[in-house]
XYZ file of C-alpha atoms in Angstrom:
123
model
C -6.363 -6.255 -27.082
C -7.174 -7.622 -30.736
C -4.281 -6.640 -32.691
C -2.007 -6.314 -30.166
C 0.689 -8.608 -31.368
C 1.378 -6.582 -34.740
C 2.380 -3.549 -32.549
C 4.515 -5.633 -29.886
C 3.385 -4.831 -26.224
C 1.535 -2.300 -25.106
C 2.483 0.655 -22.913
C 1.887 -0.934 -19.658
C 4.414 -3.448 -20.191
C 6.851 -1.113 -21.428
C 6.392 1.929 -19.736
C 5.644 4.089 -22.751
C 3.316 6.564 -23.273
C -0.552 5.976 -23.341
C -1.897 7.968 -26.335
C -5.419 8.785 -25.574
C -7.062 7.763 -28.584
C -6.533 4.344 -27.635
C -7.123 4.487 -24.023
C -10.245 6.113 -25.057
C -11.548 3.278 -27.578
C -10.023 0.088 -25.893
C -10.566 1.355 -21.924
C -12.582 4.041 -21.213
C -15.658 3.246 -23.518
C -15.499 -0.737 -22.930
C -15.553 0.591 -19.165
C -18.687 3.017 -19.744
C -20.403 0.238 -21.293
C -19.508 -2.140 -18.354
C -20.904 0.940 -16.255
C -23.692 1.177 -17.629
C -24.296 -2.888 -17.754
C -23.760 -2.671 -13.851
C -26.524 0.292 -13.516
C -24.093 2.772 -12.773
C -25.297 6.458 -13.555
C -22.495 8.966 -13.452
C -20.978 9.598 -16.270
C -17.411 10.878 -16.387
C -15.038 12.268 -18.448
C -11.312 10.781 -18.995
C -9.786 13.732 -17.038
C -10.864 12.701 -14.079
C -8.537 9.696 -14.055
C -6.113 12.049 -14.451
C -6.871 13.386 -11.303
C -7.485 10.363 -9.658
C -4.049 9.124 -10.806
C -2.114 11.950 -9.625
C -3.693 11.771 -5.999
C -3.196 8.132 -5.837
C 0.757 9.087 -6.722
C 0.559 11.886 -4.209
C -1.271 8.947 -1.439
C 1.940 6.523 -2.400
C 4.029 9.397 -1.510
C 5.827 9.784 -5.101
C 8.120 13.027 -5.334
C 6.146 15.936 -6.792
C 8.610 16.514 -9.177
C 8.316 12.871 -10.909
C 4.764 13.590 -10.775
C 4.857 17.345 -12.561
C 6.816 15.149 -15.236
C 4.334 12.147 -15.765
C 1.607 14.681 -15.576
C 3.139 16.778 -18.750
C 2.928 19.840 -16.310
C 5.749 22.511 -17.517
C 5.838 23.966 -14.012
C 5.957 22.230 -10.702
C 3.596 25.162 -9.111
C 0.926 23.957 -11.221
C 0.820 20.568 -9.585
C 1.501 21.834 -6.117
C -0.983 24.305 -6.630
C -3.687 21.898 -8.153
C -3.019 19.233 -5.725
C -1.602 21.127 -2.443
C -4.290 20.190 -0.058
C -3.724 16.323 -0.533
C 0.627 17.486 0.451
C -0.830 19.029 3.258
C -1.779 15.255 4.721
C 1.744 14.297 4.820
C 3.046 17.033 8.011
C 3.183 13.945 10.156
C 6.119 12.228 7.881
C 7.774 16.099 8.186
C 7.267 16.414 11.510
C 9.161 12.878 11.866
C 11.740 13.418 9.532
C 12.774 16.665 11.491
C 12.837 14.547 14.622
C 15.129 11.969 13.742
C 17.386 14.531 11.622
C 18.045 16.572 15.157
C 18.254 13.340 17.221
C 16.461 14.403 19.902
C 12.709 14.825 21.333
C 10.922 17.969 19.603
C 8.716 19.766 22.238
C 5.251 20.023 20.564
C 3.725 23.317 20.850
C 0.913 22.044 22.641
C 2.772 20.720 25.012
C 2.096 21.817 28.464
C 5.718 21.227 30.096
C 8.420 23.698 27.933
C 12.154 23.439 28.371
C 13.875 25.580 30.555
C 14.498 29.051 29.580
C 11.461 28.473 26.954
C 8.740 30.896 27.605
C 5.253 29.910 27.176
C 3.478 31.472 24.157
C 0.129 30.478 25.591
C -1.479 33.574 26.725
């Protein structure tokens, strides 16, 4: 970016805050121009970047409290309400963690064999 040296390194180098006006002028508008030149017709809003970013963080298994802070939300409940459906994708990891913590094989509910003393819940 022109004039960057006068202001020091950008937030991408220092981990600082990205101000919306700077992102819009130096990132978003040029990206929309490139999309137009490539013949793309959809016009996404910058707010979609926020949702994409949060979704990528969830997919990357970043802890929800960290995502909440990064998005600037006051309550973690807002983040969980908004992106909770994406969190469910990690159920397999939850099962694996419980199995590891218990140090034994956990019998699955749909298993045809029940441990001794366990009644089948299938009718």
